[in-house]
Amino acid sequence: MNPFAFEPLDSPLARISAVSKGFLLICISTAAMSFGLLPLLALLVASAIIMATLRLPFKEMGKPAIAIGYLALFSAIARGIFPGGGRLFDVASLSASALYGLRLLIVFFFARIYYVSTKASELGDYLSLAARKVAGFKARSSPNILADPGMLLSLSLLFLPRVFDNYRKVRDAADLRAYGIRRKRMANTLPMLQTFIFMSIKGALVAARAMELRGYSEARTLAPTRLSRMDAAVFIAGAILLVLTGLAVK
Amino acid sequence: MPELFRAESLSHQFRDGTDGLKNINLRIDDHEFIVIAGRNGSGKTLLARHLVGISTPTAGFVFFRGIDARGNLKELRKSVGFVFQDTDSQILGQTVAEDVAFGPSNLRLSPAEIRERTREALIEAKLEHASDRRPESLSGGEKRRLSIAGVLAMRPDCIILDEPFANLDFESVQDIVRICRDLKKNGVTLIIVTHELEKILLLADRLVILDGGQLCFNGAPSSASPDLFALHGLACPYEGFFPWTFPRGELPPREPRQP
């Protein structure tokens, strides 16, 4: 559920700022959507080398890759079906759909590299810093979490897996008490749903109390990564890609 | 020793009319090690929640350093750490190190100071090897140590642990006892809420027993009689009285199972 660094990797990429990596990701995505086949293959090889260097498990990418396959299939059907002249399908349109699938795959690979090498808290710190700059920071006696989007991001990423975990627990408990045997009617599901909601609310309340007890303050110290020479190089690489995109490299 | 907490005629009544706490008068001093014990539902966790100001008394007061605790929350949060029984829900960081750093960052310390405190707390809780792991992947004992590390990093004067031994194996219990012993040595006031007295009472300066929301005993652990423990639904932790000790040597003969 949480795409961000579950186990931050000890790689040079993890030491690059989330902002410069984000800029590069946007540039790569833009380029991937307009490049021709050869530069696309170069990007694919580059992403595969980076993933192999980071030892990213390719197995985990199966499900999203299937989703990309479906999108490419949909694109193929939309492009090729009933091309006219009484024909059912235009086989020549398949190459364009395959290229489309390749573009999506490259964006997905680089996005994955970005997520596993970036801490959500770092992004959060940038968000909160930006919010402080835009809205003007004013410490209040009672903290307002809406003024701290970084903390909101962090908490959301923390709670989503917990909500699903709670659901699994409730479902298991119900199954162990023969829930699966009964006909699945709305009335049978309601007590389960009630327990699930109750557990989630209780968990949220305990977390809120834990935050309060650990003195949560919207004025908390933010420590975004300082930009280094490496970041400058990443920015330049992104800019070069943008220029190449503008030159319509095929 | 200077006074840290004082409960005066503290009472708490739930919405359905049942009494959670009844007229509690208790003083806790700096550097004390107190165990609050009692059977399930006796009000021990509720008392701890009142001490840290997350429950509101129906009657009476809780004073922290002589000032009403709920009116002194800022100082209370800085000085008193609280570790819940449910460790999962109090994890607030994406990684172990980030979770430990949550408290110090709220104290508006410099990033270098936050890093130093986080490192020290992780070492104290024997979690330095797991600093980059996500908290969900830790074992029950490690999660408990993580929640303690999160509090340690704030360097509080007092730490309250609610049922710190619940669901822990022997090794993890030993780790928690070791942390408590170190904290006591460093002069930190410790308040342990538990019914598992055999694990911690040896270290305690004072034992407080609650039953039905009432204060039933408040004194040196050695002055509590075996009958007192039994009366309040607790296992007597004294040598020779603890009911679940196992005789060394041969197993007691078993009755043959009837066909």
Short mmCIF file of C-alpha atoms in Angstrom, two decimals:
data_model
loop_
_atom_site.label_atom_id
_atom_site.label_comp_id
_atom_site.label_asym_id
_atom_site.label_seq_id
_atom_site.Cartn_x
_atom_site.Cartn_y
_atom_site.Cartn_z
CA MET A 1 0.00 0.00 0.00
CA ASN A 2 2.83 2.35 0.76
CA PRO A 3 4.91 2.87 -2.37
CA PHE A 4 7.62 4.80 -0.54
CA ALA A 5 10.82 3.34 0.82
CA PHE A 6 9.78 0.45 3.01
CA GLU A 7 13.42 -0.39 3.67
CA PRO A 8 15.46 2.63 2.57
CA LEU A 9 18.23 1.39 0.37
CA ASP A 10 21.79 2.24 1.12
CA SER A 11 22.51 3.59 -2.34
CA PRO A 12 23.76 6.93 -3.72
CA LEU A 13 20.20 7.50 -5.04
CA ALA A 14 18.83 7.53 -1.49
CA ARG A 15 21.19 10.40 -0.69
CA ILE A 16 19.93 12.60 -3.53
CA SER A 17 17.26 15.13 -2.62
CA ALA A 18 13.63 14.13 -3.22
CA VAL A 19 13.10 17.40 -5.10
CA SER A 20 15.83 16.88 -7.70
CA LYS A 21 14.82 13.23 -8.15
CA GLY A 22 11.20 14.35 -8.54
CA PHE A 23 12.24 16.86 -11.22
CA LEU A 24 14.18 14.15 -13.06
CA LEU A 25 11.19 11.79 -12.85
CA ILE A 26 8.94 14.43 -14.43
CA CYS A 27 11.51 15.01 -17.19
CA ILE A 28 11.90 11.26 -17.86
CA SER A 29 8.12 10.80 -17.96
CA THR A 30 7.74 13.70 -20.40
CA ALA A 31 10.55 12.33 -22.57
CA ALA A 32 9.19 8.76 -22.45
CA MET A 33 5.84 9.97 -23.75
CA SER A 34 7.39 11.60 -26.81
CA PHE A 35 10.64 9.72 -27.64
CA GLY A 36 10.90 7.25 -30.51
CA LEU A 37 11.72 3.55 -30.16
CA LEU A 38 15.53 3.69 -29.94
CA PRO A 39 15.83 6.34 -27.19
CA LEU A 40 12.98 4.57 -25.40
CA LEU A 41 14.94 1.33 -25.44
CA ALA A 42 17.95 3.23 -24.07
CA LEU A 43 15.77 4.51 -21.19
CA LEU A 44 14.45 0.99 -20.58
CA VAL A 45 17.98 -0.42 -20.41
CA ALA A 46 18.99 2.42 -18.07
CA SER A 47 16.05 1.73 -15.75
CA ALA A 48 16.82 -2.02 -15.75
CA ILE A 49 20.48 -1.34 -14.88
CA ILE A 50 19.51 0.99 -12.02
CA MET A 51 16.97 -1.51 -10.67
CA ALA A 52 19.49 -4.34 -10.87
CA THR A 53 22.08 -2.17 -9.08
CA LEU A 54 19.54 -1.36 -6.36
CA ARG A 55 18.60 -5.07 -6.21
CA LEU A 56 14.92 -4.25 -6.57
CA PRO A 57 12.86 -7.44 -6.65
CA PHE A 58 11.33 -7.72 -10.13
CA LYS A 59 8.73 -10.16 -8.79
CA GLU A 60 6.87 -7.39 -6.93
CA MET A 61 6.34 -5.58 -10.21
CA GLY A 62 4.19 -8.34 -11.67
CA LYS A 63 0.76 -6.94 -10.79
CA PRO A 64 1.39 -3.36 -12.00
CA ALA A 65 3.02 -4.78 -15.13
CA ILE A 66 -0.18 -6.77 -15.80
CA ALA A 67 -2.16 -3.53 -15.40
CA ILE A 68 0.09 -1.90 -18.01
CA GLY A 69 -0.54 -4.94 -20.25
CA TYR A 70 -4.30 -4.37 -19.93
CA LEU A 71 -3.88 -0.70 -20.83
CA ALA A 72 -1.82 -1.61 -23.89
CA LEU A 73 -4.48 -4.18 -24.86
CA PHE A 74 -7.22 -1.59 -24.48
CA SER A 75 -5.17 0.81 -26.60
CA ALA A 76 -4.73 -1.90 -29.25
CA ILE A 77 -8.47 -2.61 -29.35
CA ALA A 78 -9.36 1.07 -29.48
CA ARG A 79 -6.85 1.73 -32.27
CA GLY A 80 -7.32 -1.40 -34.35
CA ILE A 81 -10.94 -2.49 -34.16
CA PHE A 82 -13.18 -1.98 -37.23
CA PRO A 83 -10.66 0.04 -39.26
CA GLY A 84 -13.13 0.17 -42.19
CA GLY A 85 -13.26 -1.65 -45.46
CA GLY A 86 -15.16 -4.48 -43.83
CA ARG A 87 -12.10 -5.56 -41.86
CA LEU A 88 -12.44 -6.62 -38.23
CA PHE A 89 -9.02 -5.56 -36.94
CA ASP A 90 -6.01 -3.60 -38.22
CA VAL A 91 -2.90 -5.60 -37.26
CA ALA A 92 -0.65 -2.68 -38.20
CA SER A 93 -1.99 -0.67 -35.25
CA LEU A 94 -0.46 -3.14 -32.81
CA SER A 95 3.01 -1.58 -33.09
CA ALA A 96 1.68 1.80 -31.86
CA SER A 97 -0.01 0.12 -28.91
CA ALA A 98 3.15 -1.82 -28.07
CA LEU A 99 5.07 1.46 -28.13
CA TYR A 100 2.45 2.97 -25.81
CA GLY A 101 2.86 0.01 -23.44
CA LEU A 102 6.63 0.48 -23.51
CA ARG A 103 6.28 4.17 -22.63
CA LEU A 104 4.08 3.31 -19.64
CA LEU A 105 6.50 0.60 -18.53
CA ILE A 106 9.44 3.02 -18.55
CA VAL A 107 7.50 5.61 -16.54
CA PHE A 108 6.49 2.88 -14.10
CA PHE A 109 10.07 1.62 -13.68
CA PHE A 110 11.48 5.08 -13.01
CA ALA A 111 8.60 5.92 -10.66
CA ARG A 112 9.38 2.74 -8.75
CA ILE A 113 13.05 3.71 -8.53
CA TYR A 114 11.97 7.11 -7.23
CA TYR A 115 9.69 5.67 -4.55
CA VAL A 116 12.12 3.12 -3.18
CA SER A 117 14.95 5.63 -2.95
CA THR A 118 12.89 8.40 -1.33
CA LYS A 119 11.68 8.68 2.23
CA ALA A 120 8.09 9.88 2.53
CA SER A 121 9.16 11.97 5.52
CA GLU A 122 11.65 13.87 3.34
CA LEU A 123 8.93 14.71 0.83
CA GLY A 124 6.72 15.60 3.77
CA ASP A 125 9.33 17.98 5.14
CA TYR A 126 9.50 19.75 1.76
CA LEU A 127 5.70 19.99 1.67
CA SER A 128 5.51 21.42 5.18
CA LEU A 129 8.34 23.81 4.43
CA ALA A 130 6.51 25.01 1.32
CA ALA A 131 3.29 25.40 3.31
CA ARG A 132 5.15 27.48 5.91
CA LYS A 133 6.60 29.71 3.17
CA VAL A 134 3.29 30.13 1.33
CA ALA A 135 0.90 30.56 4.25
CA GLY A 136 3.38 32.25 6.59
CA PHE A 137 4.25 30.32 9.70
CA LYS A 138 2.51 31.18 12.96
CA ALA A 139 2.82 28.87 15.96
CA ARG A 140 -0.55 28.29 17.61
CA SER A 141 -1.26 27.14 21.14
CA SER A 142 -3.28 24.18 19.84
CA PRO A 143 -1.62 22.55 16.81
CA ASN A 144 -3.46 22.49 13.49
CA ILE A 145 -2.36 19.51 11.45
CA LEU A 146 -3.78 21.03 8.25
CA ALA A 147 -0.93 23.53 8.43
CA ASP A 148 1.50 20.60 8.36
CA PRO A 149 0.88 18.72 5.07
CA GLY A 150 4.07 16.70 5.55
CA MET A 151 2.70 15.15 8.73
CA LEU A 152 -0.62 14.53 6.97
CA LEU A 153 1.20 12.67 4.18
CA SER A 154 3.20 10.64 6.68
CA LEU A 155 0.11 9.72 8.72
CA SER A 156 -1.89 8.78 5.62
CA LEU A 157 0.85 6.46 4.42
CA LEU A 158 1.01 4.99 7.90
CA PHE A 159 -2.72 4.46 8.30
CA LEU A 160 -3.63 2.97 4.92
CA PRO A 161 -1.81 -0.34 5.54
CA ARG A 162 -3.19 -0.38 9.09
CA VAL A 163 -6.77 0.01 7.85
CA PHE A 164 -6.30 -2.98 5.54
CA ASP A 165 -4.61 -4.91 8.32
CA ASN A 166 -7.61 -4.20 10.58
CA TYR A 167 -9.98 -5.35 7.86
CA ARG A 168 -8.03 -8.60 7.47
CA LYS A 169 -8.12 -9.21 11.24
CA VAL A 170 -11.89 -8.62 11.43
CA ARG A 171 -12.47 -10.82 8.38
CA ASP A 172 -10.29 -13.62 9.81
CA ALA A 173 -12.08 -13.44 13.16
CA ALA A 174 -15.44 -13.61 11.39
CA ASP A 175 -14.33 -16.50 9.17
CA LEU A 176 -13.07 -18.44 12.21
CA ARG A 177 -16.55 -18.06 13.66
CA ALA A 178 -18.12 -19.54 10.54
CA TYR A 179 -18.93 -16.26 8.79
CA GLY A 180 -18.07 -17.80 5.41
CA ILE A 181 -20.67 -20.56 5.83
CA ARG A 182 -23.62 -18.21 6.05
CA ARG A 183 -25.14 -16.56 3.03
CA LYS A 184 -23.44 -13.24 2.55
CA ARG A 185 -26.23 -10.81 3.19
CA MET A 186 -25.87 -7.17 4.06
CA ALA A 187 -27.31 -7.87 7.52
CA ASN A 188 -24.56 -10.47 8.16
CA THR A 189 -21.84 -8.08 7.08
CA LEU A 190 -23.00 -5.13 9.16
CA PRO A 191 -21.60 -6.31 12.54
CA MET A 192 -18.27 -6.97 10.82
CA LEU A 193 -18.29 -3.54 9.24
CA GLN A 194 -19.17 -1.99 12.58
CA THR A 195 -16.23 -3.73 14.28
CA PHE A 196 -13.92 -2.68 11.46
CA ILE A 197 -14.95 0.98 11.70
CA PHE A 198 -14.71 0.85 15.49
CA MET A 199 -11.19 -0.65 15.34
CA SER A 200 -10.06 1.98 12.83
CA ILE A 201 -11.44 4.86 14.88
CA LYS A 202 -9.91 3.43 18.06
CA GLY A 203 -6.53 3.08 16.34
CA ALA A 204 -6.74 6.66 15.08
CA LEU A 205 -7.63 7.93 18.57
CA VAL A 206 -4.70 6.09 20.18
CA ALA A 207 -2.34 7.49 17.53
CA ALA A 208 -3.74 10.99 18.12
CA ARG A 209 -3.16 10.58 21.86
CA ALA A 210 0.35 9.26 21.22
CA MET A 211 1.04 12.35 19.09
CA GLU A 212 -0.29 14.60 21.81
CA LEU A 213 1.75 12.84 24.50
CA ARG A 214 4.90 13.17 22.42
CA GLY A 215 4.24 16.90 22.24
CA TYR A 216 3.20 17.14 18.56
CA SER A 217 3.66 20.67 17.32
CA GLU A 218 3.20 22.08 13.82
CA ALA A 219 6.36 24.04 14.60
CA ARG A 220 8.32 20.76 14.65
CA THR A 221 11.86 20.76 13.29
CA LEU A 222 11.97 20.07 9.56
CA ALA A 223 15.15 18.67 8.10
CA PRO A 224 14.95 18.44 4.30
CA THR A 225 18.07 17.11 2.58
CA ARG A 226 20.49 19.85 1.58
CA LEU A 227 21.08 20.12 -2.16
CA SER A 228 24.51 18.85 -3.20
CA ARG A 229 26.56 18.72 -6.41
CA MET A 230 24.91 15.41 -7.14
CA ASP A 231 21.53 17.17 -7.08
CA ALA A 232 22.86 19.79 -9.50
CA ALA A 233 23.93 16.97 -11.84
CA VAL A 234 20.47 15.40 -11.59
CA PHE A 235 18.81 18.76 -12.40
CA ILE A 236 21.11 19.18 -15.44
CA ALA A 237 20.33 15.63 -16.64
CA GLY A 238 16.61 16.38 -16.35
CA ALA A 239 17.01 19.66 -18.25
CA ILE A 240 18.94 17.88 -21.04
CA LEU A 241 16.13 15.34 -21.34
CA LEU A 242 13.60 18.18 -21.61
CA VAL A 243 15.65 19.82 -24.35
CA LEU A 244 15.87 16.53 -26.22
CA THR A 245 12.11 16.13 -25.85
CA GLY A 246 11.66 19.61 -27.27
CA LEU A 247 13.87 18.67 -30.21
CA ALA A 248 11.50 15.76 -30.83
CA VAL A 249 14.16 13.03 -30.76
CA LYS A 250 12.89 9.96 -32.64
CA MET B 1 12.39 14.68 47.43
CA PRO B 2 10.40 17.27 45.47
CA GLU B 3 6.86 16.40 44.56
CA LEU B 4 6.18 15.39 40.94
CA PHE B 5 2.51 14.35 40.95
CA ARG B 6 -0.23 14.76 43.51
CA ALA B 7 -3.74 13.42 43.11
CA GLU B 8 -6.24 15.03 45.46
CA SER B 9 -9.67 13.45 45.95
CA LEU B 10 -9.43 12.30 42.35
CA SER B 11 -12.59 10.65 41.07
CA HIS B 12 -13.68 9.54 37.64
CA GLN B 13 -17.17 8.44 36.77
CA PHE B 14 -17.98 6.95 33.37
CA ARG B 15 -21.01 8.04 31.36
CA ASP B 16 -22.94 4.93 32.37
CA GLY B 17 -22.53 5.93 36.03
CA THR B 18 -19.88 3.37 37.01
CA ASP B 19 -16.96 4.61 39.02
CA GLY B 20 -13.54 4.35 37.41
CA LEU B 21 -11.71 6.01 40.27
CA LYS B 22 -13.00 6.93 43.72
CA ASN B 23 -11.44 9.61 45.86
CA ILE B 24 -7.77 8.84 45.14
CA ASN B 25 -5.17 10.68 47.18
CA LEU B 26 -1.63 9.93 46.06
CA ARG B 27 1.68 11.70 45.97
CA ILE B 28 4.54 10.69 43.68
CA ASP B 29 7.97 12.24 44.17
CA ASP B 30 10.86 12.82 41.80
CA HIS B 31 13.19 9.83 41.23
CA GLU B 32 10.70 7.32 42.69
CA PHE B 33 10.04 3.94 41.13
CA ILE B 34 6.38 3.11 41.62
CA VAL B 35 4.40 0.09 40.58
CA ILE B 36 0.65 0.58 40.26
CA ALA B 37 -1.05 -2.80 40.42
CA GLY B 38 -4.55 -4.17 40.50
CA ARG B 39 -6.85 -6.65 38.84
CA ASN B 40 -8.34 -5.99 35.37
CA GLY B 41 -10.69 -3.01 35.49
CA SER B 42 -9.35 -1.78 38.83
CA GLY B 43 -8.63 1.68 37.40
CA LYS B 44 -4.83 1.57 37.22
CA THR B 45 -4.57 2.61 33.56
CA LEU B 46 -7.22 5.28 34.14
CA LEU B 47 -5.16 6.70 36.99
CA ALA B 48 -2.09 6.82 34.73
CA ARG B 49 -4.12 8.61 32.04
CA HIS B 50 -5.16 11.21 34.61
CA LEU B 51 -1.54 11.73 35.59
CA VAL B 52 -0.62 12.66 32.00
CA GLY B 53 -3.74 14.76 31.51
CA ILE B 54 -5.48 12.75 28.79
CA SER B 55 -8.51 12.06 30.96
CA THR B 56 -10.55 14.68 32.78
CA PRO B 57 -11.49 14.05 36.43
CA THR B 58 -15.16 14.12 37.38
CA ALA B 59 -14.05 15.44 40.76
CA GLY B 60 -10.74 16.26 42.40
CA PHE B 61 -7.43 17.33 40.94
CA VAL B 62 -4.12 16.10 39.62
CA PHE B 63 -1.18 18.40 40.25
CA PHE B 64 2.06 18.23 38.31
CA ARG B 65 4.90 20.01 40.10
CA GLY B 66 2.28 21.79 42.20
CA ILE B 67 0.26 23.14 39.24
CA ASP B 68 -3.02 21.67 37.93
CA ALA B 69 -1.83 19.08 35.36
CA ARG B 70 -4.39 20.00 32.70
CA GLY B 71 -3.40 23.64 32.96
CA ASN B 72 0.29 22.78 32.66
CA LEU B 73 0.16 20.50 29.63
CA LYS B 74 3.12 22.04 27.80
CA GLU B 75 5.50 21.37 30.69
CA LEU B 76 3.85 18.00 31.34
CA ARG B 77 4.47 16.84 27.74
CA LYS B 78 8.12 17.86 27.96
CA SER B 79 8.73 16.18 31.29
CA VAL B 80 6.57 13.06 31.29
CA GLY B 81 6.64 10.25 28.75
CA PHE B 82 3.83 7.72 28.44
CA VAL B 83 4.06 4.32 26.74
CA PHE B 84 0.70 2.77 25.85
CA GLN B 85 -0.01 -0.94 26.09
CA ASP B 86 -1.03 -0.97 22.39
CA THR B 87 2.32 -0.32 20.75
CA ASP B 88 1.11 -0.63 17.15
CA SER B 89 -1.17 2.39 17.23
CA GLN B 90 1.43 4.72 18.71
CA ILE B 91 3.98 4.25 15.95
CA LEU B 92 4.15 7.51 14.03
CA GLY B 93 7.17 7.15 11.77
CA GLN B 94 7.78 5.41 8.47
CA THR B 95 11.02 3.95 9.83
CA VAL B 96 12.23 3.07 13.33
CA ALA B 97 14.61 6.07 13.44
CA GLU B 98 11.90 8.45 12.19
CA ASP B 99 9.51 7.23 14.86
CA VAL B 100 12.07 7.81 17.61
CA ALA B 101 12.84 11.27 16.16
CA PHE B 102 9.15 12.29 16.26
CA GLY B 103 9.25 13.53 19.88
CA PRO B 104 12.56 15.44 19.72
CA SER B 105 11.50 17.17 16.49
CA ASN B 106 8.42 18.46 18.32
CA LEU B 107 10.73 19.95 20.94
CA ARG B 108 12.15 22.08 18.09
CA LEU B 109 15.69 20.85 18.60
CA SER B 110 18.32 21.25 15.91
CA PRO B 111 18.57 18.41 13.34
CA ALA B 112 22.00 17.44 14.76
CA GLU B 113 20.60 17.22 18.31
CA ILE B 114 17.61 15.19 17.06
CA ARG B 115 19.98 12.77 15.31
CA GLU B 116 22.12 12.42 18.45
CA ARG B 117 19.14 11.81 20.74
CA THR B 118 17.66 9.31 18.29
CA ARG B 119 20.96 7.42 18.11
CA GLU B 120 21.30 7.30 21.90
CA ALA B 121 17.69 6.17 22.42
CA LEU B 122 18.09 3.44 19.81
CA ILE B 123 21.24 2.19 21.51
CA GLU B 124 19.52 2.23 24.91
CA ALA B 125 16.60 0.24 23.49
CA LYS B 126 18.97 -2.09 21.59
CA LEU B 127 17.42 -1.13 18.28
CA GLU B 128 20.35 0.54 16.53
CA HIS B 129 20.53 -2.35 14.04
CA ALA B 130 16.92 -1.71 13.00
CA SER B 131 17.01 2.06 12.57
CA ASP B 132 16.07 1.95 8.86
CA ARG B 133 13.51 -0.82 9.15
CA ARG B 134 9.82 -0.09 8.98
CA PRO B 135 8.21 -0.46 12.42
CA GLU B 136 5.54 -2.91 11.21
CA SER B 137 8.26 -5.46 10.51
CA LEU B 138 9.46 -5.54 14.14
CA SER B 139 8.57 -8.26 16.63
CA GLY B 140 6.28 -7.56 19.59
CA GLY B 141 9.23 -7.09 21.96
CA GLU B 142 11.04 -4.80 19.53
CA LYS B 143 7.90 -2.72 19.04
CA ARG B 144 7.61 -2.29 22.80
CA ARG B 145 11.27 -1.24 22.97
CA LEU B 146 10.65 1.14 20.06
CA SER B 147 7.79 2.84 21.89
CA ILE B 148 10.05 3.21 24.93
CA ALA B 149 12.88 4.57 22.74
CA GLY B 150 10.45 7.16 21.32
CA VAL B 151 9.86 8.41 24.85
CA LEU B 152 13.54 8.13 25.91
CA ALA B 153 14.59 10.39 23.03
CA MET B 154 12.56 13.20 24.62
CA ARG B 155 14.68 12.79 27.79
CA PRO B 156 11.73 13.11 30.18
CA ASP B 157 12.02 13.34 33.97
CA CYS B 158 9.32 10.70 34.37
CA ILE B 159 8.18 7.74 32.28
CA ILE B 160 4.88 5.92 32.71
CA LEU B 161 4.68 2.44 31.22
CA ASP B 162 1.23 0.91 30.83
CA GLU B 163 1.37 -2.91 31.01
CA PRO B 164 4.91 -3.05 29.59
CA PHE B 165 5.14 -6.85 29.86
CA ALA B 166 1.88 -7.72 28.10
CA ASN B 167 2.33 -10.36 25.35
CA LEU B 168 6.12 -10.44 25.65
CA ASP B 169 8.39 -13.47 25.76
CA PHE B 170 10.92 -13.95 28.56
CA GLU B 171 13.82 -12.37 26.67
CA SER B 172 11.78 -9.27 25.82
CA VAL B 173 10.62 -8.99 29.43
CA GLN B 174 14.28 -9.08 30.51
CA ASP B 175 15.06 -6.28 28.04
CA ILE B 176 12.29 -4.09 29.45
CA VAL B 177 13.43 -4.80 33.03
CA ARG B 178 16.99 -3.87 32.05
CA ILE B 179 15.81 -0.57 30.55
CA CYS B 180 13.82 0.15 33.74
CA ARG B 181 16.87 -0.63 35.88
CA ASP B 182 19.05 1.73 33.81
CA LEU B 183 16.44 4.48 33.96
CA LYS B 184 16.19 4.09 37.74
CA LYS B 185 19.97 4.35 37.97
CA ASN B 186 19.83 7.58 35.95
CA GLY B 187 17.31 9.06 38.37
CA VAL B 188 14.28 8.98 36.06
CA THR B 189 10.95 8.69 37.88
CA LEU B 190 9.26 5.48 36.78
CA ILE B 191 5.61 4.56 37.12
CA ILE B 192 4.83 1.03 35.96
CA VAL B 193 1.21 0.01 35.57
CA THR B 194 1.01 -3.77 35.67
CA HIS B 195 -0.48 -6.79 37.38
CA GLU B 196 2.60 -8.89 36.62
CA LEU B 197 4.34 -7.97 39.85
CA GLU B 198 6.83 -10.85 39.86
CA LYS B 199 8.63 -9.23 36.93
CA ILE B 200 9.30 -5.80 38.34
CA LEU B 201 8.43 -5.46 42.02
CA LEU B 202 12.03 -6.21 43.07
CA LEU B 203 13.11 -2.87 41.59
CA ALA B 204 10.23 -0.79 42.94
CA ASP B 205 10.46 1.69 45.81
CA ARG B 206 6.72 1.74 46.33
CA LEU B 207 3.69 -0.37 45.51
CA VAL B 208 0.24 1.08 44.95
CA ILE B 209 -2.71 -1.31 44.69
CA LEU B 210 -6.07 -0.26 43.28
CA ASP B 211 -9.28 -2.25 43.42
CA GLY B 212 -12.67 -1.13 42.16
CA GLY B 213 -11.24 2.34 41.54
CA GLN B 214 -10.16 2.73 45.17
CA LEU B 215 -6.66 3.00 46.56
CA CYS B 216 -6.21 -0.13 48.70
CA PHE B 217 -2.49 -0.14 49.43
CA ASN B 218 0.26 2.46 49.21
CA GLY B 219 3.59 1.52 50.73
CA ALA B 220 6.88 -0.34 50.50
CA PRO B 221 6.57 -3.57 48.48
CA SER B 222 8.03 -5.59 51.34
CA SER B 223 5.24 -4.46 53.68
CA ALA B 224 2.51 -5.99 51.49
CA SER B 225 1.31 -9.32 52.88
CA PRO B 226 0.59 -12.38 50.70
CA ASP B 227 -3.06 -12.13 51.78
CA LEU B 228 -3.25 -8.58 50.48
CA PHE B 229 -2.24 -9.69 47.00
CA ALA B 230 -4.79 -12.50 47.05
CA LEU B 231 -7.50 -10.16 48.29
CA HIS B 232 -7.01 -7.86 45.31
CA GLY B 233 -6.76 -10.55 42.63
CA LEU B 234 -2.98 -10.45 42.26
CA ALA B 235 -0.46 -13.30 42.25
CA CYS B 236 1.81 -12.95 45.27
CA PRO B 237 5.32 -12.42 43.85
CA TYR B 238 7.19 -13.49 47.02
CA GLU B 239 9.45 -16.53 46.89
CA GLY B 240 7.51 -19.60 47.93
CA PHE B 241 4.16 -17.89 47.34
CA PHE B 242 4.18 -17.32 43.58
CA PRO B 243 1.62 -19.87 42.43
CA TRP B 244 3.12 -20.86 39.07
CA THR B 245 6.58 -22.02 40.07
CA PHE B 246 7.54 -25.45 38.83
CA PRO B 247 9.30 -28.03 41.05
CA ARG B 248 12.73 -29.06 39.78
CA GLY B 249 13.37 -32.70 39.11
CA GLU B 250 10.83 -35.26 38.03
CA LEU B 251 7.49 -34.24 36.57
CA PRO B 252 4.57 -34.87 38.91
CA PRO B 253 2.84 -38.19 38.00
CA ARG B 254 -0.10 -37.80 35.69
CA GLU B 255 -3.40 -39.58 36.05
CA PRO B 256 -3.84 -42.10 33.21
CA ARG B 257 -6.32 -40.88 30.65
CA GLN B 258 -9.68 -42.71 30.81
CA PRO B 259 -10.65 -44.44 27.54
#
